[in-house]
Amino acid sequence: TNVPNGGTLIAASVHWPPRPQTPSFIMGRPRLFTALFLSLQSPWASGNTATDNGRDAVLKVDTYEWLGGRNIVLSSQHMPADHDDDHQGGKAKGKKGRRMDAEDAEEHPLVDALWDRPAWRDHVLDLKPVEGEHPCFAGFQNMINHSDRCNGWVREYPEVGGEVTFLNTGLSVNSKFTLKAVVGGLINVWLEAGATDLHEDVSIKAANIYTNQYDIGELKPAPGSNSWMEHECKIMGSMPFMYTCSNRVNILVQKCGVENAWVMQSDYLRNFPGPATKTSPSNFDIVFYMCQDLIDANPNPYAAATTFAHELAHVIQGGFGFSFNTMTEGGATWLEGPLLNLPPRPMVYAWGFRDWNRINAAHIYANTHELNSRKFYQIHSMFLTYLSQPELLGEHSTSALQNYQTFESSNTPFGRTAYDYFLTYLGKPRPDSFTPVTIDVQDTHNAFATALLDYRVAIASQCIVNAKLRPSEARYLMPEHLRERPYWDCSSYPTYWSTSQASVDGAKADIHYGGAAVFRLAMPEGATVSLAADADTKIRTKVLASGSASSDHKAEVRELTPGQSMSFEGGARDIYVVQVNVDPEGEFFGPHDRAQLWRRSSYRCAGPCEGKAWWAGSGPGKEYPENQHSALRSPIFTLPAADAGVELALSFRAMWDLEAMTVDGSSVGTGCPSKGYDGVQVRMHVYGADSDVQDSVEVLTPSSGYGAGAAAESGLHAFGSSGLYTQSSPCSSFEGWTGSSGDDHAWTQQHFSLAAFAGKRVRFEFFFASDGSDAGEGFWVNGIKVEAGGVTVFAEGDGEDTSMTEIAFVKTVSAGSVGKYDRVPVVAGVPEGYESDKSLQKVAQTRSAAWSATWATPSRNSEAAKRRAHLGWSYSAPVMEVKTALLHPGQEACVTLQAPFKGSLDTATLFLLVDKMGVSAVSLALRSATAPHMLLGGNKALISDSHGVADPGTHRFKFNGKGPELEEGELFLACAGVGKVKTLPADNLGTLPFLHLPLTNITTAGKEGSPGATKLIVPPSLGKARAFQTTGLDPWSGHTFVLRAEFVEALAQDTGADGRSGSGFLAP
């Protein structure tokens, strides 16, 4: 699905499996290790066969590695871009599953279907887990022994060494696979003919890692969970064995012609809602496809195991239905990282990008290379990580949110139609009963908006180095184990140094929906921050002020509204201005976003037509638009009570030029003979005496009728497809005018009796409906009035200031409606006339809100009086061309930095890729810029832990005032290296331990004596004890590693380590 950073080979062609008999999709799982994990989606999966902007995109990745001598080894690859994913397959055919009846629903309230989806499915399918079963297959034994779901049949497998024919979905051919191992009684590892010993070794090791057959603490993600697999199923739910009648996961190591790994929902849902049978093909099972090509490129078994975790998370998700791509990928990426106590996927992973702030401001659901370098995985994964804190939603409720999926395609959630309901309970207990919500498209303080804003504040809080000076509320913090590992490059935020200026005037950024902008005021005293009076009200702004080290002022977060100012006293404080575009209509397509259909016009208003008519059309001589469902609606008014002998009626003049009447033997609804397709009908809405909530709606029939075919055919298909009526609606619901009102655009007089509505509060409307083909110029109406015995009750004037309004109808699912098979309710409804912007038609829209700040002149020798500056280089790489490097023990990657003034480093942050092997700590050393590059100031290298099987990805080194003091203009080296090594049981024998560096473009990497000059220190040659050796300048061809440091001025009273003697080369 996404392509991570730093791999080796890629095949030149991609072979898709044949289109299956049932709708399907491939769920791909990328993961960063030595190789690139390209996950591709089958074109028939979502009907999308184009890459971004309709052209093929190629990611080029170069990886540098020193393995001895004086040469740097470079391996290159050209990786075809993956398709945008849409993990929404269709429903498979098959026999019906068990359905829940009213008694069931009463005993098990619908709230369980949302907050404990695994238990709800167990109930719906009558699955009863027994003690001792693995969480991934809990309920399997009871299903087989005490239910008729599989009719007693269980899929059988051969002994190890046996062969079975499977469909190779990479090459689309049937092929024999040999069962090489059964790992933990849970995972079958199958190898296709022609597989090598390497393929066998890595795939079996990966299965052992995933199930923790080594029984080591590094692979136990949480107390009470002994493996990644166990914890995954405890939190997310069991594997979909109820559709396969099997209790093992099958890993098929196959030839693909591409580096990839995937799962296919159509494998295990082939007979949905029924299960597999004894005649089902072998691929009708829980199958994970691992390409031999991928293992060849990256033989790291930890990489393969993490791939298992991500892809099998998709299998679990798919067993609950379909959701929107951002949630399924965000959920699986959350699982592969923080949920399994692994580091989150870093931002510098996969496709390159030039500007952190552009990624920050991108549309929350954008997932293309051009818009946000496909960083939506990481953004949403970290959002779920944030929400999973016990004080917010917690792990299980966050899993319930990402598991909110359905098998009813019309009920599939998107964005806020999932988030708003669950986030209503942020920081609250799980509800006892189910109450759906209606999306508020006006309120900028909706639950999703507030959570997004607070999440971005939490990301900014990681930039505050001193933990005591951060906020104390969980909603403004990331989970505790991540607080010292800033996810964002804090130095990339626009920074205003308090010593170099006294104010900020009108700062702003263009922010897409759901995107953010963060600005830093670096340690001012007495700062006042103001938001412009004309600031966009759909941008919400919160100001995060760190606590003050020189006073008792604690960290605080306050929200600014347009025209408001606020001050922050208490000495020097880091201040972050955090803005998020929370436009309540930002992810919806509403009335204001659509072209107007109904308009006042004098066009064709002749003869009996007076002044201007209401016209539903596109323009003179043009056909009206296709697939329109729109009404011209009156205001609500009260009809007079019934009075004997007094006629109550609606009348108007009408003319129409619609798609021709077509009697073709078809029907609409349930057996209502059709006379055509497009049409217009008049409808009456009835309201309660004191309420604007609609009680009922009825199609009115004119006194002269709507016309019919020769055999009384009267239905129109466009009404049937409008979503306003059901299959069981009466045939009168589908009636209306169609064809033409007469030759040469003849006007007709229409009359409707309203006697049935006397005394009621009502409104009427002209409902226009068109299908996807053939059209005319439209429909006109003029002289609209309601009369009671000749007395006007309502009249539509001929002026421009009219009381009639247009309302567009879109197909939306009613909040609270329940799925047919899974009995999962729709948690949120959208207002009339709105629909989710699933195609991101508004993705280019931006908003901004200017802010300003002033602060006091810093007091002499105070913290605020110290000059500060950023040193080093942030990550920057072309989207389609990225560079990485491997670093082994005894090697140090060094970049030349220059002191901008007299002072020392305060902090330094090193960004790595999470791919590693055999390393348990990372080092940072400051060295002299001249040979023999001695350690500065008698200091030792700083060490940052890298526990477990993956690197944290971010290492923040704190000097705490003990770094060497440097003179203005002095050059020095900052050198990153392997701090400690530790071998784990699954490490590949003979593989050198390594760290993986993302590289950033730089023009001075090869310029000796210039900031940015880069070199690689390597172990000394034999016989040259305590000597050093380098590979020369610019080992990575115009690139350096990603290190950002904050340099702080030394004032007169400051004392720091000085001197230049050191201990020489740092031994590993």
XYZ file of C-alpha atoms in Angstrom, residues 246-509:
264
model
C -9.942 -23.531 9.521
C -7.780 -22.732 12.502
C -4.438 -21.890 10.961
C -2.944 -18.950 9.119
C -1.288 -19.915 5.842
C 1.842 -18.115 4.680
C 2.387 -18.700 0.962
C 5.952 -17.821 -0.039
C 5.522 -17.451 -3.776
C 7.197 -16.089 -6.873
C 5.689 -12.720 -7.765
C 7.929 -10.765 -10.101
C 7.610 -7.881 -7.659
C 8.701 -7.139 -4.092
C 5.415 -7.268 -2.281
C 3.190 -8.861 0.332
C -0.598 -8.871 0.533
C -3.810 -10.480 1.685
C -7.061 -10.810 -0.255
C -10.435 -10.426 1.392
C -12.044 -12.502 -1.329
C -10.039 -15.515 -0.114
C -11.825 -15.888 3.192
C -15.122 -14.202 2.298
C -15.682 -16.113 -0.926
C -19.022 -17.541 0.263
C -20.016 -14.649 2.514
C -22.095 -14.752 4.618
C -21.679 -18.526 4.513
C -18.468 -20.458 5.220
C -16.187 -22.607 3.103
C -17.173 -26.167 2.278
C -15.274 -29.338 1.513
C -15.386 -28.438 -2.193
C -13.838 -25.006 -1.649
C -10.457 -24.363 -3.302
C -7.322 -24.245 -1.160
C -7.019 -20.442 -1.398
C -10.422 -20.148 0.289
C -8.659 -19.824 3.629
C -6.784 -17.363 5.832
C -3.899 -16.753 3.456
C -1.036 -14.272 3.487
C 1.029 -13.968 0.309
C 4.738 -13.270 0.830
C 6.798 -12.743 -2.311
C 10.092 -14.571 -2.602
C 11.367 -11.423 -4.321
C 10.767 -9.501 -1.101
C 12.767 -11.948 0.982
C 15.580 -11.897 -1.570
C 15.757 -8.118 -1.251
C 15.442 -8.073 2.520
C 16.271 -11.236 4.442
C 15.582 -9.531 7.773
C 13.145 -11.880 9.583
C 11.958 -9.050 11.865
C 10.863 -7.170 8.761
C 8.920 -10.189 7.553
C 7.346 -10.697 10.996
C 6.181 -7.104 11.141
C 4.759 -7.587 7.674
C 2.802 -10.538 9.070
C 1.428 -8.311 11.825
C 0.287 -5.554 9.465
C -1.241 -7.820 6.843
C -2.987 -10.078 9.340
C -4.404 -6.954 10.967
C -6.066 -6.388 7.590
C -7.391 -9.952 7.701
C -8.957 -9.290 11.105
C -10.410 -5.997 9.870
C -11.781 -7.671 6.749
C -13.558 -10.227 8.906
C -15.702 -7.392 10.248
C -16.528 -5.781 6.904
C -15.392 -2.664 5.088
C -14.346 0.787 6.168
C -12.631 3.756 4.549
C -9.036 3.329 3.487
C -7.576 5.876 5.878
C -8.993 3.998 8.846
C -8.006 0.510 7.695
C -4.443 1.557 6.870
C -4.159 3.807 9.915
C -5.427 0.957 12.083
C -3.030 -1.616 10.660
C -0.118 0.822 10.953
C -1.099 1.556 14.560
C -1.101 -2.195 15.163
C 2.323 -2.771 13.586
C 3.831 -0.055 15.781
C 2.675 1.275 19.151
C 0.012 -1.366 19.812
C 2.672 -4.103 19.623
C 5.109 -1.965 21.640
C 7.098 -1.316 18.474
C 8.124 2.161 17.359
C 5.712 4.112 15.184
C 6.460 4.264 11.502
C 8.598 7.399 11.116
C 7.691 10.308 8.894
C 10.973 10.008 6.986
C 9.944 6.542 5.886
C 8.884 5.736 2.307
C 8.294 8.453 -0.255
C 10.475 11.514 0.037
C 9.236 15.017 0.770
C 10.706 18.500 0.775
C 8.733 20.275 3.447
C 7.527 18.960 6.794
C 5.087 21.860 7.071
C 3.442 21.018 3.759
C 2.829 17.495 5.036
C 1.466 18.946 8.277
C -0.970 21.201 6.438
C -2.185 18.550 3.969
C -5.785 17.329 3.833
C -6.368 14.767 6.585
C -7.462 12.083 4.088
C -5.036 12.951 1.282
C -3.047 9.893 0.225
C -1.207 10.758 -2.953
C 2.459 11.370 -3.601
C 1.797 14.908 -4.799
C -0.404 16.062 -1.932
C 1.358 14.621 1.101
C 3.821 11.936 -0.051
C 1.270 9.381 1.155
C 1.923 10.148 4.811
C -1.718 9.522 5.699
C -0.660 6.144 7.138
C 1.532 7.817 9.717
C -0.776 10.731 10.520
C -3.736 8.471 11.268
C -1.677 5.797 12.981
C -0.357 8.391 15.412
C -3.847 9.819 15.878
C -5.036 6.365 16.963
C -1.929 6.052 19.133
C -2.860 9.345 20.790
C -6.463 8.252 21.322
C -5.410 4.897 22.798
C -4.249 6.511 26.047
C -6.318 5.251 29.022
C -7.404 8.808 29.859
C -8.861 9.258 26.353
C -10.376 6.230 24.587
C -8.004 3.486 25.686
C -6.697 0.622 23.566
C -9.883 -1.431 23.382
C -12.159 1.485 22.511
C -9.658 2.778 19.964
C -9.676 -0.685 18.443
C -13.492 -0.532 18.415
C -13.233 2.723 16.457
C -10.888 1.299 13.829
C -12.907 -1.938 13.758
C -16.138 -0.059 13.030
C -16.783 -1.719 9.699
C -19.770 -3.253 8.001
C -20.646 -5.705 5.270
C -23.437 -3.413 4.058
C -21.788 -1.343 1.323
C -24.309 1.473 1.727
C -23.436 1.698 5.438
C -19.656 1.874 4.982
C -18.365 4.716 7.177
C -16.155 7.551 6.010
C -14.308 10.032 8.202
C -16.520 11.786 10.708
C -19.336 9.302 10.146
C -17.106 6.988 12.203
C -15.108 9.413 14.328
C -17.847 11.686 15.649
C -19.754 8.953 17.472
C -16.764 7.354 19.185
C -15.059 10.642 20.023
C -18.220 11.812 21.760
C -17.087 9.475 24.537
C -13.497 10.700 24.700
C -12.453 10.617 28.340
C -15.775 9.052 29.318
C -16.883 5.490 30.127
C -18.291 3.326 27.378
C -22.035 4.037 27.021
C -24.635 1.575 28.282
C -26.989 2.101 25.357
C -26.707 3.126 21.725
C -27.684 6.626 20.658
C -26.676 7.628 17.128
C -25.397 11.106 16.415
C -26.120 13.568 13.633
C -23.083 15.207 12.110
C -23.023 18.922 12.914
C -21.831 20.747 9.802
C -21.919 24.147 11.519
C -20.122 23.671 14.842
C -16.333 24.035 14.741
C -16.176 22.531 18.226
C -17.466 19.124 17.180
C -15.819 16.079 18.762
C -13.579 15.288 15.792
C -12.399 18.885 15.449
C -11.451 19.136 19.110
C -9.656 15.788 19.077
C -7.670 16.742 15.958
C -6.613 20.047 17.481
C -5.612 18.523 20.815
C -3.719 15.764 18.999
C -1.628 18.355 17.167
C -0.974 20.107 20.469
C 0.212 16.771 21.870
C 2.611 16.370 18.929
C 3.961 19.868 19.651
C 4.299 19.044 23.373
C 6.905 16.424 22.456
C 9.116 19.338 21.387
C 9.360 20.590 24.972
C 12.574 18.931 26.115
C 12.070 19.177 29.879
C 9.269 16.781 30.854
C 8.444 18.911 33.922
C 7.625 21.847 31.670
C 5.103 19.994 29.503
C 1.322 20.050 30.042
C -0.041 17.575 32.578
C -3.347 16.751 30.861
C -3.322 13.555 28.784
C -5.266 15.238 25.974
C -2.228 17.446 25.355
C 0.309 14.625 25.532
C 1.285 11.581 23.522
C 1.465 8.225 25.362
C 4.107 8.234 28.059
C 6.592 5.941 26.298
C 6.660 8.282 23.280
C 6.985 11.637 25.035
C 10.777 11.683 24.799
C 10.689 10.605 21.140
C 9.357 13.608 19.178
C 7.465 12.327 16.185
C 7.802 15.541 14.219
C 10.967 17.403 13.386
C 10.420 20.194 15.889
C 13.020 22.355 14.164
C 10.928 22.331 10.975
C 8.181 24.463 12.530
C 8.552 28.158 11.581
C 10.553 29.515 14.516
C 10.791 33.093 15.765
C 13.876 33.699 17.921
C 13.062 36.037 20.783
C 16.532 37.622 20.740
C 16.539 38.504 17.047
C 13.117 40.162 16.859
C 10.552 41.653 19.206
C 7.365 40.733 17.439
C 5.601 38.617 14.844
C 3.071 40.323 12.622
C 0.443 38.466 10.625
C 2.007 35.009 10.513
C -0.176 32.415 8.821
C -0.194 29.288 6.707
